[in-house]
PDB file of C-alpha atoms in Angstrom:
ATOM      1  CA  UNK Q   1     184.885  24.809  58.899  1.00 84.00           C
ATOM      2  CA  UNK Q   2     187.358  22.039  60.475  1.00 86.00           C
ATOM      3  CA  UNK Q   3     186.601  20.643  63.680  1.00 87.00           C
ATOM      4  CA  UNK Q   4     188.383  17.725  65.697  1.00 84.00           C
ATOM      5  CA  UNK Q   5     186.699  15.236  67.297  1.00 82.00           C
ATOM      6  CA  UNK Q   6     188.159  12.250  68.905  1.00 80.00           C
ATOM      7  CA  UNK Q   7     191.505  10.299  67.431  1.00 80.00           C
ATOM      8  CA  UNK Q   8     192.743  12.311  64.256  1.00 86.00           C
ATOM      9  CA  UNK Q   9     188.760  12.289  63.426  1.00 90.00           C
ATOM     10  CA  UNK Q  10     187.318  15.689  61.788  1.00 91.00           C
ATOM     11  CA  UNK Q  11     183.645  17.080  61.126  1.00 94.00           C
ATOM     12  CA  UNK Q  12     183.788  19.247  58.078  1.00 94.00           C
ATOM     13  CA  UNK Q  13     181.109  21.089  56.599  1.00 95.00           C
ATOM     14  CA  UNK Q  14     181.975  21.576  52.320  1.00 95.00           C
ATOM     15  CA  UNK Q  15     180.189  23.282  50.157  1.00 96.00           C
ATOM     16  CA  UNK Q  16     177.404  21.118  48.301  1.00 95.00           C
ATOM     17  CA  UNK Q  17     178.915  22.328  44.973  1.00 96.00           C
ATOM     18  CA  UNK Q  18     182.317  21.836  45.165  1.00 96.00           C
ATOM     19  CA  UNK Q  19     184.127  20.056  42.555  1.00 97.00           C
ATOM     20  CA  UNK Q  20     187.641  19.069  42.102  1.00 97.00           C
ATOM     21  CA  UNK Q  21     187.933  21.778  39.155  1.00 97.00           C
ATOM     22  CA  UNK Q  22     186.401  23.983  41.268  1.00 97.00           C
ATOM     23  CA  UNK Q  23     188.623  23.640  43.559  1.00 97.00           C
ATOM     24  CA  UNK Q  24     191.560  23.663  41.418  1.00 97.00           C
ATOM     25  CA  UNK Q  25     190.559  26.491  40.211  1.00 97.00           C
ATOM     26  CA  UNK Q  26     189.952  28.683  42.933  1.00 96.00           C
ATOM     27  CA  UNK Q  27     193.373  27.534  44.383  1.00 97.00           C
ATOM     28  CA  UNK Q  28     195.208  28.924  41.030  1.00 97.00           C
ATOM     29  CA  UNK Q  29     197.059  25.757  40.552  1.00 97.00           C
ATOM     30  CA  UNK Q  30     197.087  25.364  36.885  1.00 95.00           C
ATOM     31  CA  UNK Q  31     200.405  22.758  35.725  1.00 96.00           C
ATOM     32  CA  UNK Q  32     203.388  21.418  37.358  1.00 96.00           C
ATOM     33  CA  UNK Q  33     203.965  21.053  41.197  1.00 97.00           C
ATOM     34  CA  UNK Q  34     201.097  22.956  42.123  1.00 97.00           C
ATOM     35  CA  UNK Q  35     198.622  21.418  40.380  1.00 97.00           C
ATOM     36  CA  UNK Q  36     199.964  18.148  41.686  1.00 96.00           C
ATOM     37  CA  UNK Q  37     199.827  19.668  45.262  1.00 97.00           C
ATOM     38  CA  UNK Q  38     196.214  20.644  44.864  1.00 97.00           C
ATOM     39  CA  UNK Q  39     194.944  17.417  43.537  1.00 97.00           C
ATOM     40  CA  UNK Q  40     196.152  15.632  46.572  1.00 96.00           C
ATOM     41  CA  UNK Q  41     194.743  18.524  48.651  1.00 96.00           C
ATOM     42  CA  UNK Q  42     191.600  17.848  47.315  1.00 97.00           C
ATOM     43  CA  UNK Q  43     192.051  14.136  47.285  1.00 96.00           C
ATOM     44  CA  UNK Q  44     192.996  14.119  50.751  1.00 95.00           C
ATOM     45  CA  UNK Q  45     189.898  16.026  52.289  1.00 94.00           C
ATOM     46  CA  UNK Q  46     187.355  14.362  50.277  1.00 94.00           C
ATOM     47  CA  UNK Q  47     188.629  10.733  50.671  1.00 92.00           C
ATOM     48  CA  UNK Q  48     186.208   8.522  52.908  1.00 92.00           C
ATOM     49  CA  UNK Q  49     183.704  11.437  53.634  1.00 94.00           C
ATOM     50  CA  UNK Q  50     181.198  10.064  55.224  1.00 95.00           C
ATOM     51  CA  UNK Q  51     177.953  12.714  55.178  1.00 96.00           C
ATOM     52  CA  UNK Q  52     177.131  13.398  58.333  1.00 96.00           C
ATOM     53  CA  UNK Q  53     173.468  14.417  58.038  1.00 94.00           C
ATOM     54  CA  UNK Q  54     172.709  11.629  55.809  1.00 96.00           C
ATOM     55  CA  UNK Q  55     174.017   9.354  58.521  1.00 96.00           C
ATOM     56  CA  UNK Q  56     172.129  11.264  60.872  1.00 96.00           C
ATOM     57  CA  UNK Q  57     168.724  11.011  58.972  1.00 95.00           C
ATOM     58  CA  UNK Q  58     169.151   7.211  58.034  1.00 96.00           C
ATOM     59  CA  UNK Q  59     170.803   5.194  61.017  1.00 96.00           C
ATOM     60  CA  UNK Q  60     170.098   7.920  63.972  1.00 96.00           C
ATOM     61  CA  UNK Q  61     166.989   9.745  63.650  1.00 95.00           C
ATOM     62  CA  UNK Q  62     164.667   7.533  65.689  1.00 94.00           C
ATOM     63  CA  UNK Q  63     167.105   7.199  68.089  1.00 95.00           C
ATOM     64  CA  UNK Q  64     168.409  11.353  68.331  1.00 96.00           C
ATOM     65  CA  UNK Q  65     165.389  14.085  68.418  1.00 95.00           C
ATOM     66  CA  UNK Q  66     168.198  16.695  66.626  1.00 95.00           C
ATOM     67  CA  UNK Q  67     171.042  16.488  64.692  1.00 95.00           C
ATOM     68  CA  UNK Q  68     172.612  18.469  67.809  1.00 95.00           C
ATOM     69  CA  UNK Q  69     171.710  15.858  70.090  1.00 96.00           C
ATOM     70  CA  UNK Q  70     173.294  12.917  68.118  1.00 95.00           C
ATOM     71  CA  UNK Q  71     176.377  15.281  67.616  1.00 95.00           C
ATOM     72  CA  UNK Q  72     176.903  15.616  71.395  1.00 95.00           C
ATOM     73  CA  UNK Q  73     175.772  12.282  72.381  1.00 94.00           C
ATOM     74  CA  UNK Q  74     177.785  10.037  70.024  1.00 93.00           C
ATOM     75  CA  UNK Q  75     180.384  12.088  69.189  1.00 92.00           C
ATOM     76  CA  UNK Q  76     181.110  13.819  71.991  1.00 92.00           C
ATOM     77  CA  UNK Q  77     181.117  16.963  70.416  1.00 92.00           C
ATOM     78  CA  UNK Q  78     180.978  19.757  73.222  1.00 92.00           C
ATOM     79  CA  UNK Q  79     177.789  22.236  73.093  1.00 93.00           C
ATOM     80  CA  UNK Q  80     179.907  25.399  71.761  1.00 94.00           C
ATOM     81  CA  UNK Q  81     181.373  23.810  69.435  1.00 93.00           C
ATOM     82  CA  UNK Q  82     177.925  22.183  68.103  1.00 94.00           C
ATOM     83  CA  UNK Q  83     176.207  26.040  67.926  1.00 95.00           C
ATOM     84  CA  UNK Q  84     179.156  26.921  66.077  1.00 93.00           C
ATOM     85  CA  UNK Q  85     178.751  24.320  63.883  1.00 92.00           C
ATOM     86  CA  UNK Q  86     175.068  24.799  63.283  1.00 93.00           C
ATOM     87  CA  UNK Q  87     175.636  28.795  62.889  1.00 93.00           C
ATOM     88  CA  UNK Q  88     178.109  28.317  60.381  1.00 91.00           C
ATOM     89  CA  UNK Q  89     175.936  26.006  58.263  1.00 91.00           C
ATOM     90  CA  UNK Q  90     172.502  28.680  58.889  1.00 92.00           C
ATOM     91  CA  UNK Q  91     175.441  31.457  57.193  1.00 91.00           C
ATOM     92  CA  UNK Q  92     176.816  28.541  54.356  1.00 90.00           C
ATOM     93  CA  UNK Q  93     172.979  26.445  53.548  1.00 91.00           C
ATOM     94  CA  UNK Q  94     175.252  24.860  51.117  1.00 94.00           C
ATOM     95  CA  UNK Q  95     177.669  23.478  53.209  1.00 94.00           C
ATOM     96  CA  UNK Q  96     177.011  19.965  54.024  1.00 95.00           C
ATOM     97  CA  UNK Q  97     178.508  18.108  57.524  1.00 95.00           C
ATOM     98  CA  UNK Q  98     181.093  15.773  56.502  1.00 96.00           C
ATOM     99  CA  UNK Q  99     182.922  13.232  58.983  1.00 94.00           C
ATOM    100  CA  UNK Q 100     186.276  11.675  58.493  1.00 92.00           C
ATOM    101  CA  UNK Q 101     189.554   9.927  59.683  1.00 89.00           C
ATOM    102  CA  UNK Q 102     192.440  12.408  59.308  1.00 87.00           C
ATOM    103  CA  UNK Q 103     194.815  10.350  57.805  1.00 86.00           C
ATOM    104  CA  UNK Q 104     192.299   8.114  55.955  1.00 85.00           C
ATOM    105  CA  UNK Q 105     194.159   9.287  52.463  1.00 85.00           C
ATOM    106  CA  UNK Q 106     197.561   7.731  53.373  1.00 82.00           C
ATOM    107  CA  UNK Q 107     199.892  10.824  52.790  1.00 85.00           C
ATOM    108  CA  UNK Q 108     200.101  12.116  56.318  1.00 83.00           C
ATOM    109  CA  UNK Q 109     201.425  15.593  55.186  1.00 88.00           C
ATOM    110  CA  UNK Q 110     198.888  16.588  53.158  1.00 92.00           C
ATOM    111  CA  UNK Q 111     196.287  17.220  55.534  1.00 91.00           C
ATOM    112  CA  UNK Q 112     198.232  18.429  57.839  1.00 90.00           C
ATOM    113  CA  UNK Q 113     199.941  21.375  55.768  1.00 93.00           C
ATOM    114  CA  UNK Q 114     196.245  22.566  54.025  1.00 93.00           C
ATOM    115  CA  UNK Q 115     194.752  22.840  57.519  1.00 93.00           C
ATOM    116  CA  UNK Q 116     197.655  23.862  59.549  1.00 93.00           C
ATOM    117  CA  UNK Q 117     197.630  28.213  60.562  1.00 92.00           C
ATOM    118  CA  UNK Q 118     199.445  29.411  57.225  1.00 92.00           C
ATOM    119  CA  UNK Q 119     196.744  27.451  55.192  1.00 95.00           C
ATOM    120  CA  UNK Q 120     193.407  27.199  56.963  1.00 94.00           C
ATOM    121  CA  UNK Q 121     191.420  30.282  56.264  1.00 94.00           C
ATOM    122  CA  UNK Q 122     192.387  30.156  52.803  1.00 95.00           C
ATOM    123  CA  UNK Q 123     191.375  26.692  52.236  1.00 96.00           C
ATOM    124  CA  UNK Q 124     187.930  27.141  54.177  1.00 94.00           C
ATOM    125  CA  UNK Q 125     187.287  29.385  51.945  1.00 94.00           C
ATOM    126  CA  UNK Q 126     187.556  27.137  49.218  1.00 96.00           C
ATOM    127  CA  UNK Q 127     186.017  24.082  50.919  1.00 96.00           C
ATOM    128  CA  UNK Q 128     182.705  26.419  51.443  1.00 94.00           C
ATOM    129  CA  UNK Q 129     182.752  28.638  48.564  1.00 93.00           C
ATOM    130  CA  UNK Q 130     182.128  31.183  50.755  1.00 82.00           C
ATOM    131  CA  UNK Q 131     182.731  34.421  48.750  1.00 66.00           C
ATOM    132  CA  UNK Q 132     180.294  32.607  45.951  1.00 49.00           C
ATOM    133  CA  UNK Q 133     178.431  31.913  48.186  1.00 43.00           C
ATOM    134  CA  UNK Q 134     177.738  35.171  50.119  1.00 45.00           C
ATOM    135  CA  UNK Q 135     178.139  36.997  46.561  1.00 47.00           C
ATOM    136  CA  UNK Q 136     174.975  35.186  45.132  1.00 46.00           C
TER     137      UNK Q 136
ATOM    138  CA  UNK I   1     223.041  14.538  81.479  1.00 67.00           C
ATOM    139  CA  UNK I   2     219.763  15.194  79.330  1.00 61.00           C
ATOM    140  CA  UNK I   3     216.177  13.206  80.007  1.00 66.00           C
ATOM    141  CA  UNK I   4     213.430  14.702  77.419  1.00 60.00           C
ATOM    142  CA  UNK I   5     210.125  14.551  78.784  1.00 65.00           C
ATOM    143  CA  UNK I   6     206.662  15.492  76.749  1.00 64.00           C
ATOM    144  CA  UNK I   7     206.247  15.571  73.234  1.00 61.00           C
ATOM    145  CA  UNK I   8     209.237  13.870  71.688  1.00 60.00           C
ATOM    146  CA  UNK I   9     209.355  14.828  67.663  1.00 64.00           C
ATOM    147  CA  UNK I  10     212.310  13.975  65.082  1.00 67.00           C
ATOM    148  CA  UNK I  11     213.589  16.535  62.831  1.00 70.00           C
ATOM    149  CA  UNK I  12     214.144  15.879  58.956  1.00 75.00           C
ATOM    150  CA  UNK I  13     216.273  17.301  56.399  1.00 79.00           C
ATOM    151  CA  UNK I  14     215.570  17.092  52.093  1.00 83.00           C
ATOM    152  CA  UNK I  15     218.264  17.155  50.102  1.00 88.00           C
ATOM    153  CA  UNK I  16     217.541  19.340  46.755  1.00 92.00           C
ATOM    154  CA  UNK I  17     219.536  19.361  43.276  1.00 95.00           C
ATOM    155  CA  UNK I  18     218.343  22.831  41.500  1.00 96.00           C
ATOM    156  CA  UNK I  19     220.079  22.750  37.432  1.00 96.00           C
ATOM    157  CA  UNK I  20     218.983  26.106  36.069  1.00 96.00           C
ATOM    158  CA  UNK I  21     219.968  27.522  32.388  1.00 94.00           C
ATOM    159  CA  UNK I  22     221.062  30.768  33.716  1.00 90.00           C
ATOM    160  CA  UNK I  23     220.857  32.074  37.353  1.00 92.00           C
ATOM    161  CA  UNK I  24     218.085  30.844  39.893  1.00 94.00           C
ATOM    162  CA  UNK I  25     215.254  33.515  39.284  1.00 94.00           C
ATOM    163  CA  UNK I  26     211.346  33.874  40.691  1.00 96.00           C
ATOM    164  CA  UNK I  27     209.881  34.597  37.646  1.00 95.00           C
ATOM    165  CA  UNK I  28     211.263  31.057  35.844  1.00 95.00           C
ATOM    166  CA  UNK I  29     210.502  29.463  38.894  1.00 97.00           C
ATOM    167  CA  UNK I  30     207.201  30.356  39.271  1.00 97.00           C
ATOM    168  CA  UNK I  31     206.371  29.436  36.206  1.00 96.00           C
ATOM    169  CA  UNK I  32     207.709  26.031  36.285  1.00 96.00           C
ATOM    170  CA  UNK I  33     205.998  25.608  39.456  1.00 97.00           C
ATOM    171  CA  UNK I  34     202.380  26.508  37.822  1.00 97.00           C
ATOM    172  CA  UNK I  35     200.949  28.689  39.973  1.00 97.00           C
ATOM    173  CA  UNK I  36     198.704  31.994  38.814  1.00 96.00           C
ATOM    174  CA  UNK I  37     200.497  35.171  39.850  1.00 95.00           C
ATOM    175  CA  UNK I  38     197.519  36.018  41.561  1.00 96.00           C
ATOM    176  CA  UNK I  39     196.920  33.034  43.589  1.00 96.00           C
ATOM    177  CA  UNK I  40     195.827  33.551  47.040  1.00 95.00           C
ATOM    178  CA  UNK I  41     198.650  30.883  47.904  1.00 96.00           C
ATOM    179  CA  UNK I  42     201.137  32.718  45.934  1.00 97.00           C
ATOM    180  CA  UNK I  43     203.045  33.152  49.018  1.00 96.00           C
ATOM    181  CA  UNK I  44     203.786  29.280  49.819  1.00 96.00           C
ATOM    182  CA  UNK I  45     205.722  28.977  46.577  1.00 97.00           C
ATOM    183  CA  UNK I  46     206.997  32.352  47.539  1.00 96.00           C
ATOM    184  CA  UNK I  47     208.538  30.961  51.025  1.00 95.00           C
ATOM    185  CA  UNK I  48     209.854  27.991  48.948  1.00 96.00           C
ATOM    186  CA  UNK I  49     212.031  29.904  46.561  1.00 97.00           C
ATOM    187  CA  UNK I  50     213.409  31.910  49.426  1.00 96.00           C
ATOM    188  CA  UNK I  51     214.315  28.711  51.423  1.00 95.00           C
ATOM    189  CA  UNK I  52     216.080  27.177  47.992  1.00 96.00           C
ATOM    190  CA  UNK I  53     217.594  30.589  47.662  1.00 96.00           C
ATOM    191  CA  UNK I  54     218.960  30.964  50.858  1.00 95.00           C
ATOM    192  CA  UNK I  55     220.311  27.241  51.217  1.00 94.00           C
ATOM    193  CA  UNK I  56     221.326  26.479  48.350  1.00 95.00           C
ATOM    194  CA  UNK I  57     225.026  25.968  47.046  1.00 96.00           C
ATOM    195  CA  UNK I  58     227.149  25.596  43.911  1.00 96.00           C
ATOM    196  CA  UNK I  59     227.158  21.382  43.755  1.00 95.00           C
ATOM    197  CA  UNK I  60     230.622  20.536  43.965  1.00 96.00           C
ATOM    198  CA  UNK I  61     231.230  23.510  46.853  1.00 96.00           C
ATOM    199  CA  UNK I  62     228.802  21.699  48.426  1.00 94.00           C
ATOM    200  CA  UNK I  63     230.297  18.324  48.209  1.00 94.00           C
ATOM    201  CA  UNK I  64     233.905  19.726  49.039  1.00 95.00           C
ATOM    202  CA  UNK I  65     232.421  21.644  52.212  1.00 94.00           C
ATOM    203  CA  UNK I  66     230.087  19.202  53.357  1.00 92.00           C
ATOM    204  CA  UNK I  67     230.523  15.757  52.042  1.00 92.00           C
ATOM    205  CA  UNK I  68     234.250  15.481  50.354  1.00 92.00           C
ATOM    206  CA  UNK I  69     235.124  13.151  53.944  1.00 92.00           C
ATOM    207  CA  UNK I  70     232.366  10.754  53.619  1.00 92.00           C
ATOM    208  CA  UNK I  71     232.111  10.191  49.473  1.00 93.00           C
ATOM    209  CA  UNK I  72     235.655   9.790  47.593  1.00 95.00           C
ATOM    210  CA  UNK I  73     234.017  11.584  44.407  1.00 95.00           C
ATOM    211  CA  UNK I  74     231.224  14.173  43.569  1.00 95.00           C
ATOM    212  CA  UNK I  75     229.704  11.339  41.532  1.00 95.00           C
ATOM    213  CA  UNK I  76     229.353   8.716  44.209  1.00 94.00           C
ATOM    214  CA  UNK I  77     227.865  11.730  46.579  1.00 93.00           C
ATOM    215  CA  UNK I  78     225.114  12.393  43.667  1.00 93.00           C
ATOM    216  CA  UNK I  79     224.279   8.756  43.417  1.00 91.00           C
ATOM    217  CA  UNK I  80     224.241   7.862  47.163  1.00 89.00           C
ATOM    218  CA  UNK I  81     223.214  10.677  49.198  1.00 85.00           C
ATOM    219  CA  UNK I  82     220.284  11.581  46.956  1.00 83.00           C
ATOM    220  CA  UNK I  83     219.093   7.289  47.574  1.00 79.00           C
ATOM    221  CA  UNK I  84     215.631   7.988  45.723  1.00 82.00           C
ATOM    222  CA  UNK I  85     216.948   9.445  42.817  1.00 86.00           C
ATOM    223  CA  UNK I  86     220.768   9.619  42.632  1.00 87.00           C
ATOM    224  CA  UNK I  87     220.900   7.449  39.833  1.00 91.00           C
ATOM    225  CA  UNK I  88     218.458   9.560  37.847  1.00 92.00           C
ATOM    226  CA  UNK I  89     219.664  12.663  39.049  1.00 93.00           C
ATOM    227  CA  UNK I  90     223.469  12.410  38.510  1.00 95.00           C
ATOM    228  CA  UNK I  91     223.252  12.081  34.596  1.00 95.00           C
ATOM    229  CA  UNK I  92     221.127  15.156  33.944  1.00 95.00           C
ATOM    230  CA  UNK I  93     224.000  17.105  36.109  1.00 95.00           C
ATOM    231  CA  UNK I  94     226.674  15.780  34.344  1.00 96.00           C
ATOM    232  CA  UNK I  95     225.290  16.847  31.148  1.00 96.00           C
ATOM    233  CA  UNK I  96     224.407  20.488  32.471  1.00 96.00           C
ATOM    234  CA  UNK I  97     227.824  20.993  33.899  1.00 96.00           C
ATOM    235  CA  UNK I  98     228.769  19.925  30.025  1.00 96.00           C
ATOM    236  CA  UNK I  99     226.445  22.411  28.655  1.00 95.00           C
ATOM    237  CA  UNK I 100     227.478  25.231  31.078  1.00 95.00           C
ATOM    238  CA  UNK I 101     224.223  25.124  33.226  1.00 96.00           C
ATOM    239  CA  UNK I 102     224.591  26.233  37.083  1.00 96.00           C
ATOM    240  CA  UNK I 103     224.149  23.295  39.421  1.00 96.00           C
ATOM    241  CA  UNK I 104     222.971  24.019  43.369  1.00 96.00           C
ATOM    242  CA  UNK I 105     222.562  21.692  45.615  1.00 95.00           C
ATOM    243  CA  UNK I 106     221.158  22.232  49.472  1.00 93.00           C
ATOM    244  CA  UNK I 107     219.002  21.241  52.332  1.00 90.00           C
ATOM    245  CA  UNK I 108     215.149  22.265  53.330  1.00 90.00           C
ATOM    246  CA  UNK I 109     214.427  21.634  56.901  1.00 84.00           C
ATOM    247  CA  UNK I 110     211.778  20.338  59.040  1.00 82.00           C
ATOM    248  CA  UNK I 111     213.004  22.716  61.977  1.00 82.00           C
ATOM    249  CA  UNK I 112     212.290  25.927  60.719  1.00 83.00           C
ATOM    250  CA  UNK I 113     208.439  26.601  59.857  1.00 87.00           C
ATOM    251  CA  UNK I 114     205.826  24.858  58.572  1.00 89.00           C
ATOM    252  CA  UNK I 115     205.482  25.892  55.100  1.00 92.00           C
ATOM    253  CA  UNK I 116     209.037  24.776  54.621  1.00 91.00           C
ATOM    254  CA  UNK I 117     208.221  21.767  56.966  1.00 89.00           C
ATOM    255  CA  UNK I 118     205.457  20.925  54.912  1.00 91.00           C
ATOM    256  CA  UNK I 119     207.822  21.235  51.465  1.00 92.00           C
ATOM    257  CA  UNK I 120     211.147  19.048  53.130  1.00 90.00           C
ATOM    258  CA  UNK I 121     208.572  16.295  53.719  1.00 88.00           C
ATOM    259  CA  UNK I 122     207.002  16.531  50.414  1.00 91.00           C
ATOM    260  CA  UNK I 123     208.725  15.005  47.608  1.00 90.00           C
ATOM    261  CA  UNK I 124     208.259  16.301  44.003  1.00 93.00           C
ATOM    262  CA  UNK I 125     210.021  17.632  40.838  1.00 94.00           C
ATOM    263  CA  UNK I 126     209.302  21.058  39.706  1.00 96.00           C
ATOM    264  CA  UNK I 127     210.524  21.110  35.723  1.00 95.00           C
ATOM    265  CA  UNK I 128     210.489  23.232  32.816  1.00 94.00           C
ATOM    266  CA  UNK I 129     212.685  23.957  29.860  1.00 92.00           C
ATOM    267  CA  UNK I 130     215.329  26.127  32.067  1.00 93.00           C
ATOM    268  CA  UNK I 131     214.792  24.375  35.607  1.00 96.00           C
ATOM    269  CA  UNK I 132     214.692  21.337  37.313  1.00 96.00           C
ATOM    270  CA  UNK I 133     214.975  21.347  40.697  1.00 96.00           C
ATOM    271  CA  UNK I 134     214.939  17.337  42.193  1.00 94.00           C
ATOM    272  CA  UNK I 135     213.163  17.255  45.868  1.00 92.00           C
ATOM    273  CA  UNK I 136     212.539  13.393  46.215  1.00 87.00           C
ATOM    274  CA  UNK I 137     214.860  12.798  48.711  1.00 78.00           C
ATOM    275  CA  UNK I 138     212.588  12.276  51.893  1.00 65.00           C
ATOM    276  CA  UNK I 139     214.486  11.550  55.017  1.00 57.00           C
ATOM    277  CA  UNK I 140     210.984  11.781  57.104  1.00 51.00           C
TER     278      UNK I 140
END
């Protein structure tokens, strides 16, 4: 799950587990142009992650009562959004909340084609390993 | 007289060389591109063949139709309108034309949707021992 927040920013919850050969993998890139394209994918959404709950637990704890509360107070993030958030990790325990600059990886187009409509669900599913996951 | 007001965005055309040993087919393409046949983003390389398919024209029609006012010879309109890689590029046509090999060249646009948005604005090679198709010229 993709969610904006302020300026080209992005929460992102990815699945504990996932690897860049996972990845690559599960995207059926195997040589050539796709494999190229995938390897920046996965370049792109993993560059700068900054781990949210680790954040959260180290800098914010004493200061937040919930990792809700320090979602909504110092990012902003709006209430629905935040029980979305939280349901979709209680479904995905794996998944772990990332936060990020958009463009942090440099190649603007990137990002913008793997979550854009044609791409999104299909790379979710990927970021989260969510048929593995619900499988197991 | 026109004022545009809102979002203002640019447009952006890539110019694309395809050599192929034979005619321009999906199955060679595919597998020069890499990906598994049963890929869940099968489809995006998919769209991409279609859009070379459907734009794409025998070189030097394409330089007589298009370009034969602005470039006094086919070679100068490989070398300059392809400026990232013209001078690469023009060679390895000149030595498929030699060798009989059919030589397209076309546009993919940034106006149409946004799997072929995302593709003009990309810039990459796709190669294997019956295609090359040359997509590094970025006008973004």
């Amino acid at each position: 799950m993709k969610l904006a927040y302020d300026f080209y920013k992005s929460l992102l919850l990815i699945n504990k587990n996932l690897t860049k050969e996972i990845f690559l993998e599960k995207s059926g890139a195997q040589s050539g142009y796709s494999l190229n394209m995938f390897s920046r994918m996965y370049d792109s959404v993993t560059s700068e992650l900054i781990n949210v709950d680790l954040e959260y637990k180290k800098f914010y704890s004493f200061e937040y009562e919930n990792i809700e509360q320090f979602l909504y107070r110092k990012y902003n993030i709006r209430g629905k959004y935040i029980d979305e958030l939280m349901q979709f990790r209680k479904d995905n325990p794996d998944c772990i909340l990332y936060r990020k600059d958009d463009h942090s990886y440099g190649d603007y187009g990137i990002p913008q084609f793997m979550f854009s409509e044609s791409m999104y669900d299909r790379i979710i599913e990927i970021l989260t390993l969510k048929k593995q996951t619900n499988e197991d | 007289m026109k004022i545009r007001y809102d979002f203002v965005t640019n447009s952006s055309s890539t110019s694309f060389v395809i050599i192929s040993d034979g005619e321009f087919n999906f199955k060679e393409f595919i597998e020069a591109v890499g990906i598994k046949n049963d890929s869940a983003f099968f489809d995006i390389y998919q769209s991409l063949f279609d859009a070379f398919r459907d734009y794409m024209e025998p070189a030097r029609e394409f330089y007589a139709k298009h370009y034969a006012g602005t470039y006094s010879t086919f070679e100068e309109f490989i070398e300059q309108q392809l400026w990232k890689s013209g001078k690469e590029v023009l060679p390895k046509v000149l030595e498929a034309e030699k060798k009989g090999k059919k030589v397209f060249i076309g546009k993919l646009s940034s106006d149409n949707d946004e799997i072929e948005s995302f593709f003009c604005t990309d810039e990459f090679i796709i190669e294997s021992d019956k295609l090359f198709i040359d997509a590094q010229e970025n006008g973004w």
